[in-house]
XYZ file of C-alpha atoms in Angstrom:
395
model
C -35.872 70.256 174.443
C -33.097 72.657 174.824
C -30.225 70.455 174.495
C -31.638 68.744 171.125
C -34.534 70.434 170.186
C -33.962 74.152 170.337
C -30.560 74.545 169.149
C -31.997 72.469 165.978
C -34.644 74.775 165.580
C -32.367 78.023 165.682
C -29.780 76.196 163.124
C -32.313 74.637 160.648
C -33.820 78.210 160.249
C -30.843 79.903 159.466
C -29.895 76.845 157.208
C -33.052 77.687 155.373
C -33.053 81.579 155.313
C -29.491 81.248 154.172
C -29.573 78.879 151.402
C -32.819 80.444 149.962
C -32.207 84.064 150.923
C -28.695 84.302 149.423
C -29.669 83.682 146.059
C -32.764 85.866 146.377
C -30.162 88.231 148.109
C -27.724 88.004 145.228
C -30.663 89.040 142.807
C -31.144 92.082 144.915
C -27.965 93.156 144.528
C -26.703 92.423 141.226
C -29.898 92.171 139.127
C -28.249 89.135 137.294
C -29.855 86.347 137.056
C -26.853 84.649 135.738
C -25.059 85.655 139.122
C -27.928 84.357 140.997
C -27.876 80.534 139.447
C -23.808 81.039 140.251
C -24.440 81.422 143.433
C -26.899 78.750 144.157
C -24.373 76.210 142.901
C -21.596 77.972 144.840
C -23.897 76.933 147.714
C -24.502 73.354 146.990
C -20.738 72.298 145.058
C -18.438 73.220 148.170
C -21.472 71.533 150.882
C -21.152 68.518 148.429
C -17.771 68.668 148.710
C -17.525 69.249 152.429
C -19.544 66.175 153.325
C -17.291 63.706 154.103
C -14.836 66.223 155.943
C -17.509 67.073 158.095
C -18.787 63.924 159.537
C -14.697 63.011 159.579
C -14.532 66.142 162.253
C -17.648 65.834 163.658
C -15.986 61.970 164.645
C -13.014 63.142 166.068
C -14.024 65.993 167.551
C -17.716 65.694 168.844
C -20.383 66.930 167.691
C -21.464 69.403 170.357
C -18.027 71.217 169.505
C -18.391 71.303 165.369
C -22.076 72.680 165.638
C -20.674 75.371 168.270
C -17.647 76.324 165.829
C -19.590 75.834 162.784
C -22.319 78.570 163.913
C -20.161 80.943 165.632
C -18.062 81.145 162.091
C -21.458 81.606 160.378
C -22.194 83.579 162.029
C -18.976 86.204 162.120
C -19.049 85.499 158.666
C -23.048 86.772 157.541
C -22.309 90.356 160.073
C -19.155 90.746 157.861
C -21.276 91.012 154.871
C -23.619 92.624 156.787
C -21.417 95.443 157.302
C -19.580 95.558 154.039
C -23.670 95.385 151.817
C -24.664 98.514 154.180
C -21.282 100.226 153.484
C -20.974 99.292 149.456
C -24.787 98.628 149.106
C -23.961 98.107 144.776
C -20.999 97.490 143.150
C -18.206 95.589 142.810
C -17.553 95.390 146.755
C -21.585 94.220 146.855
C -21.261 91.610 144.428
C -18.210 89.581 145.442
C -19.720 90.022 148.745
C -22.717 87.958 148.166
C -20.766 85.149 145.889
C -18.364 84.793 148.892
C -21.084 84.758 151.084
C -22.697 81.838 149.035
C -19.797 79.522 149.192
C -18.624 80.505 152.340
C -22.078 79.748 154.469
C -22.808 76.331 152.504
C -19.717 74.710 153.502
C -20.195 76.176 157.712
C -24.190 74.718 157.262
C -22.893 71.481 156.097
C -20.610 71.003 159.393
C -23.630 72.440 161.987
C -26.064 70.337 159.562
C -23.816 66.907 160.212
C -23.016 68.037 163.767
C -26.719 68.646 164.515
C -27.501 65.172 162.499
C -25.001 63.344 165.010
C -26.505 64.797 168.740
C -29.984 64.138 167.073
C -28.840 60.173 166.259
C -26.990 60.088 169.891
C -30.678 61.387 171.178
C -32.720 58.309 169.455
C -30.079 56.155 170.844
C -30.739 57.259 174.141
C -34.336 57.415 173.490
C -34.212 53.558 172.948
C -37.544 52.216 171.494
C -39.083 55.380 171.196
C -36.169 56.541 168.821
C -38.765 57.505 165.871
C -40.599 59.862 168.311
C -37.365 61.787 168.395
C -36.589 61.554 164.849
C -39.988 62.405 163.723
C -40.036 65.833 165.838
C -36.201 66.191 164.237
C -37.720 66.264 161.057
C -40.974 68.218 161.813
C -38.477 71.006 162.977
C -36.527 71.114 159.482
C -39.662 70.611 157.451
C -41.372 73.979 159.057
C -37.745 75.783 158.784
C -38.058 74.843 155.176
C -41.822 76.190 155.208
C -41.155 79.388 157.045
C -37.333 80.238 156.086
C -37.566 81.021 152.256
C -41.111 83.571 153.028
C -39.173 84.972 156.150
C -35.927 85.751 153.781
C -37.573 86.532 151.074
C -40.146 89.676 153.972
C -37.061 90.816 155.760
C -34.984 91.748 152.032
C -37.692 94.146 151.577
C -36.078 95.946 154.447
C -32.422 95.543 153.107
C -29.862 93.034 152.914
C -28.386 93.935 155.851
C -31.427 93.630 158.029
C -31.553 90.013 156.416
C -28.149 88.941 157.224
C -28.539 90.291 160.566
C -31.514 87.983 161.642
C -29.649 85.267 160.229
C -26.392 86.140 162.485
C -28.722 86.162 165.165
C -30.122 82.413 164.286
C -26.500 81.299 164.437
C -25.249 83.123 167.343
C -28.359 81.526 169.166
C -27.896 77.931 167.939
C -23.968 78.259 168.420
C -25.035 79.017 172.411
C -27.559 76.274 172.499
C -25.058 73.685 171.152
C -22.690 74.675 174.251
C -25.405 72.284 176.268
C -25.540 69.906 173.712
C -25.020 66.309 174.799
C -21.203 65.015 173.906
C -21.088 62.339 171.419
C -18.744 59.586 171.271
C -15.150 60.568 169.512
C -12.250 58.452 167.857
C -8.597 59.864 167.686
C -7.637 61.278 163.904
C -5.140 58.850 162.671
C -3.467 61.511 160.583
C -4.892 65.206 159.124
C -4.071 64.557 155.512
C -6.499 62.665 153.402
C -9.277 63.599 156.311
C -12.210 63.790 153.941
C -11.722 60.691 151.973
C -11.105 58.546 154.836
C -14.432 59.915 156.292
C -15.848 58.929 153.276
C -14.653 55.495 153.462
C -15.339 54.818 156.506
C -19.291 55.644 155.998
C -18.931 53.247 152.915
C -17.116 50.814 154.592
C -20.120 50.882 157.354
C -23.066 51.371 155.227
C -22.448 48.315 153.392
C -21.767 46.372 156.596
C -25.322 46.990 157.622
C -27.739 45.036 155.047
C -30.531 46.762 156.252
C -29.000 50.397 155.896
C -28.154 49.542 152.839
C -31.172 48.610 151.289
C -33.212 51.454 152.215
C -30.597 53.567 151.196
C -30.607 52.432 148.062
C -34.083 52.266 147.616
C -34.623 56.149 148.800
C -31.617 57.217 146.303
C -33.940 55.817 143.257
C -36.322 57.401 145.242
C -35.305 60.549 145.049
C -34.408 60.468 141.363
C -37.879 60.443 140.619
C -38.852 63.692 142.919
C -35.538 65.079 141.814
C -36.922 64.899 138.710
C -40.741 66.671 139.560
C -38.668 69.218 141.543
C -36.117 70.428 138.602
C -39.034 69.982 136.059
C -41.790 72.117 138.258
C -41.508 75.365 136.378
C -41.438 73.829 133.178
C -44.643 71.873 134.040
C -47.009 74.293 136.198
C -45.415 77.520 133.737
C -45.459 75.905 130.490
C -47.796 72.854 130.326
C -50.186 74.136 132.679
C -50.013 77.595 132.011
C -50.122 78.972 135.852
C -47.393 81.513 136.949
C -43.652 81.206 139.021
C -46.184 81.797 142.246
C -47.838 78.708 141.227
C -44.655 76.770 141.803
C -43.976 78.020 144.889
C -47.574 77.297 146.285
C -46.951 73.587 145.305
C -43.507 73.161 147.102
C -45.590 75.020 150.112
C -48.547 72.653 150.099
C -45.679 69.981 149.649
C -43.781 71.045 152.672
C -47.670 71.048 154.946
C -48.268 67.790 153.952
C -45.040 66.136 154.574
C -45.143 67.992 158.217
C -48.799 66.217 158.781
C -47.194 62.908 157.452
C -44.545 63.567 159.997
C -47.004 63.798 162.715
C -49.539 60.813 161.883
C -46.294 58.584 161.100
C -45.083 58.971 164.596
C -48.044 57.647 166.302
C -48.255 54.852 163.319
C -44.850 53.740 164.238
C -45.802 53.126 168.159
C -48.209 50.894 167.294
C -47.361 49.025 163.521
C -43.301 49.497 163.895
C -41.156 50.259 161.307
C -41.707 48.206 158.270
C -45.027 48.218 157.679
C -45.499 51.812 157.875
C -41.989 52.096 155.367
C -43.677 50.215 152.869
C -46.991 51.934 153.201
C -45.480 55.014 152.299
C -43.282 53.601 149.494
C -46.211 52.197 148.039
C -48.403 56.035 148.386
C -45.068 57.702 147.011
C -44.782 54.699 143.857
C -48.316 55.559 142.836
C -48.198 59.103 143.809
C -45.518 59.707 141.479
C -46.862 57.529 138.543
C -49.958 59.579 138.324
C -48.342 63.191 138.684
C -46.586 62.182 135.481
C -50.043 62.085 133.873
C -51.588 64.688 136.168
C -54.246 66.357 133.537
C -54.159 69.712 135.343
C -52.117 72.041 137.366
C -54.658 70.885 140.895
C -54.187 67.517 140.615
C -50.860 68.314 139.959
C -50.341 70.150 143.250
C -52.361 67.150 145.397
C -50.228 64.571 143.909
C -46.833 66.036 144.380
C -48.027 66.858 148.163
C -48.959 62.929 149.024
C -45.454 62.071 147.248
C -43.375 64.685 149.419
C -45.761 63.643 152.699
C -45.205 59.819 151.858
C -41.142 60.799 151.313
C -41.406 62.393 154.576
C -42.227 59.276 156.769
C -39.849 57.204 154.652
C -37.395 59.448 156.075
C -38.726 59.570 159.916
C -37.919 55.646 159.098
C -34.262 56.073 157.585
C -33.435 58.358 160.523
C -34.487 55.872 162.971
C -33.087 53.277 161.290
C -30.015 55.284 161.398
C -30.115 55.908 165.356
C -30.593 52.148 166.111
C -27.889 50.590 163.586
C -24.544 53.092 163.180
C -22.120 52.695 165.841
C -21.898 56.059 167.727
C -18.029 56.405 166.931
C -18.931 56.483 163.085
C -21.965 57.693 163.355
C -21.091 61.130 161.304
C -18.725 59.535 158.855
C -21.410 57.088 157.621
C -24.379 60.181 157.759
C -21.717 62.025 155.705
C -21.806 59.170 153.403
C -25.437 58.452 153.085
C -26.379 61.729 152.439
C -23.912 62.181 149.878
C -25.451 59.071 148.275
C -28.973 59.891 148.939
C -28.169 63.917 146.829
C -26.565 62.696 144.188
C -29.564 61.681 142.041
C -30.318 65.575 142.193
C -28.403 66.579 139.880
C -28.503 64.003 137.583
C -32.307 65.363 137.522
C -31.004 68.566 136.237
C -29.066 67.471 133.500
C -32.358 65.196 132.833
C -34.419 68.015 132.585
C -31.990 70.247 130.835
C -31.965 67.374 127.625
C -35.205 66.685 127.524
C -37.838 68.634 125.093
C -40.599 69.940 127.158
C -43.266 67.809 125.849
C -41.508 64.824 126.445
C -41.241 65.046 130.106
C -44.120 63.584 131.145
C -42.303 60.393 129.138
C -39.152 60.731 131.489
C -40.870 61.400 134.782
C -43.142 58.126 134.221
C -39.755 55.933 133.356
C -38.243 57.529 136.411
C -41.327 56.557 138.848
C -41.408 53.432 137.516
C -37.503 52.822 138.423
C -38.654 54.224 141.869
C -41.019 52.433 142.497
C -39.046 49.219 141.319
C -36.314 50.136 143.696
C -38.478 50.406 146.748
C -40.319 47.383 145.909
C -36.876 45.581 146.161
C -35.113 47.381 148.787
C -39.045 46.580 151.180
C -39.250 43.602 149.894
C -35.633 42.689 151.090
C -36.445 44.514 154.192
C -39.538 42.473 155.412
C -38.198 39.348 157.552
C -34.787 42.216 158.465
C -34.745 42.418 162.254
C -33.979 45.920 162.283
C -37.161 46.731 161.173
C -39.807 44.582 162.811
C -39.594 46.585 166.091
């Protein structure tokens, strides 16, 4: 609990606060909504970026060490801005603040994200057979950040950026002193500094494709995610436009989303003692395949809202069984290189599902999201069907 579980807690909060508060913060302050959208993909292009550079560091120099550095420079970095918002609360000084802000933060959350990734795969190795137990509270903890972070941002602007920025500080400074009692992880000497990130990257390709099994579900959960890619980009067109609800309507269905992926969570850990991993993997691919195929054709906004909730909650223990999965098969001294790499590979579909929606006419989205579930639910057929006599997953 408080070598694993709390200082995840304290980091996944601020990782949510941050990367929905900042943008919400950069609205505040600027009143652009131009600015805003710049920000969230200052956010997201330099974590994308940083991925394989992280889980290279987090390699060579542990993981407990990267997730102490990684919040403590959060965290100096969010009372800086702090301290410049309540001095130049508008302005020039107020917006560059904020747009550093974004790109700074999403490139320390990626290194405590990978850091925190690597102790929490070191504790289902440990954890031996009951390795999904751990993973499945791992998640749990990053699905409610994800529930309560955004609504706890979005409360504590109403009392000023700073205050906002403050809390977060807080988060870090707490999950930077929780990591100190982190377990070590396994660590390999850098061969050489330059070319860091690319050889990171390499290496978690190099060891993804040496595991069959890994590689299958990987591949199966990155069609996967094109499709719910897809539902998540296209949301506001579909409950604003086609339905006719309002922007709180979209929220309420990410919310519901976020509930009943944190039930899935629970009932999938007790599934998993007594079915294992396989069976209850290609239970939920199946829910997600047909979940997805009929919120394509969903005939109004509630039905909408169920449907995307049982996809998200049938995602959800799909992912309690890629973590575990994870735990058992990556060698601990490549264990963040190859996370680096598979989450890397497991984002990328996201924004091709913005440039999707972007091309597409409204009324013809309904058309694309069907094509895309039934890709998804062809590559999960595959990659469980390949998976069924795999060793790795029959315990």
């Amino acid at each position: 609990m408080g070598s694993i579980y709390l200082p995840r807690t304290a980091d996944a909060l601020a990782l949510a606060m941050s990367t929905y508060g900042i943008p919400l913060l950069v609205l505040a302050t600027t009143n652009s909504a131009g600015l805003t959208g710049s920000a969230f993909a200052l956010e997201w292009i330099p974590r994308l970026a940083a991925f394989g550079w992280a889980g290279a560091v987090v390699d060579r120099r542990g993981a407990a060490v990267v997730f102490h550095l990684a919040s403590v420079g959060r965290a100096l970095v969010l009372a800086s801005g702090a301290v410049l918002l309540y001095l130049h609360p508008s302005g020039n000084v107020a917006s560059v603040t904020v747009m550093v802000l974004a790109a700074m933060t999403g490139v320390l959350t990626e290194f405590s994200y990978i850091a925190a990734e690597t102790a929490g795969g070191a504790a289902g190795r440990r954890a031996g057979q009951r390795a999904h137990r751990v993973q499945a509270v791992l998640l749990g903890i990053d699905q409610t950040a994800m529930l309560a972070g955004p609504a706890l941002a979005g409360l504590l602007l109403l009392a000023g950026p700073p205050s906002m920025l403050l809390v977060v500080t807080v988060l870090s400074l707490v999950a930077a002193l929780l990591a100190l009692r982190t377990p070590p992880s396994p660590v390999v000497p850098a061969r050489s500094p330059k070319g860091q990130r690319s050889s990171g990257l390499r290496t978690g390709w190099r060891t993804i494709r040496s595991l069959p099994a890994l590689g299958w579900l990987v591949t199966g959960l990155t069609l996967s995610n094109l499709a719910t890619g897809l539902l998540q980009a296209a949301g506001p067109v579909i409950v604003v436009q086609h339905f006719g609800q309002s922007t709180t309507a979209v929220g309420l269905v990410w919310s519901a989303a976020a509930a009943a992926t944190l039930l899935s969570v629970t009932i999938c850990r007790f599934a998993l003692d007594r079915l294992g991993l396989w069976p209850v993997g290609a239970a939920c691919a199946a829910l997600a395949s047909l979940a997805c195929l009929a919120a394509a054709q969903a005939p109004d906004y509630h039905s909408y809202l169920v449907l995307v909730a049982i996809l998200m909650a049938a995602e959800g223990g799909m992912a309690v069984v890629l973590r575990t999965l994870r735990s058992r098969l990556i060698p601990p001294e490549k264990f963040g290189s190859t996370l680096s790499a598979t989450i890397l590979i497991l984002l990328l579909p996201f924004p091709v599902a913005g440039v999707l929606t972007a091309l597409t006419p409204p009324d013809a989205l309904g058309h694309v999201i069907t094509a895309c579930a039934a890709l998804q639910a062809l590559g999960l057929l595959c990659a469980f069907a390949r998976l069924r006599t795999d060793p790795a997953l029959r315990t």
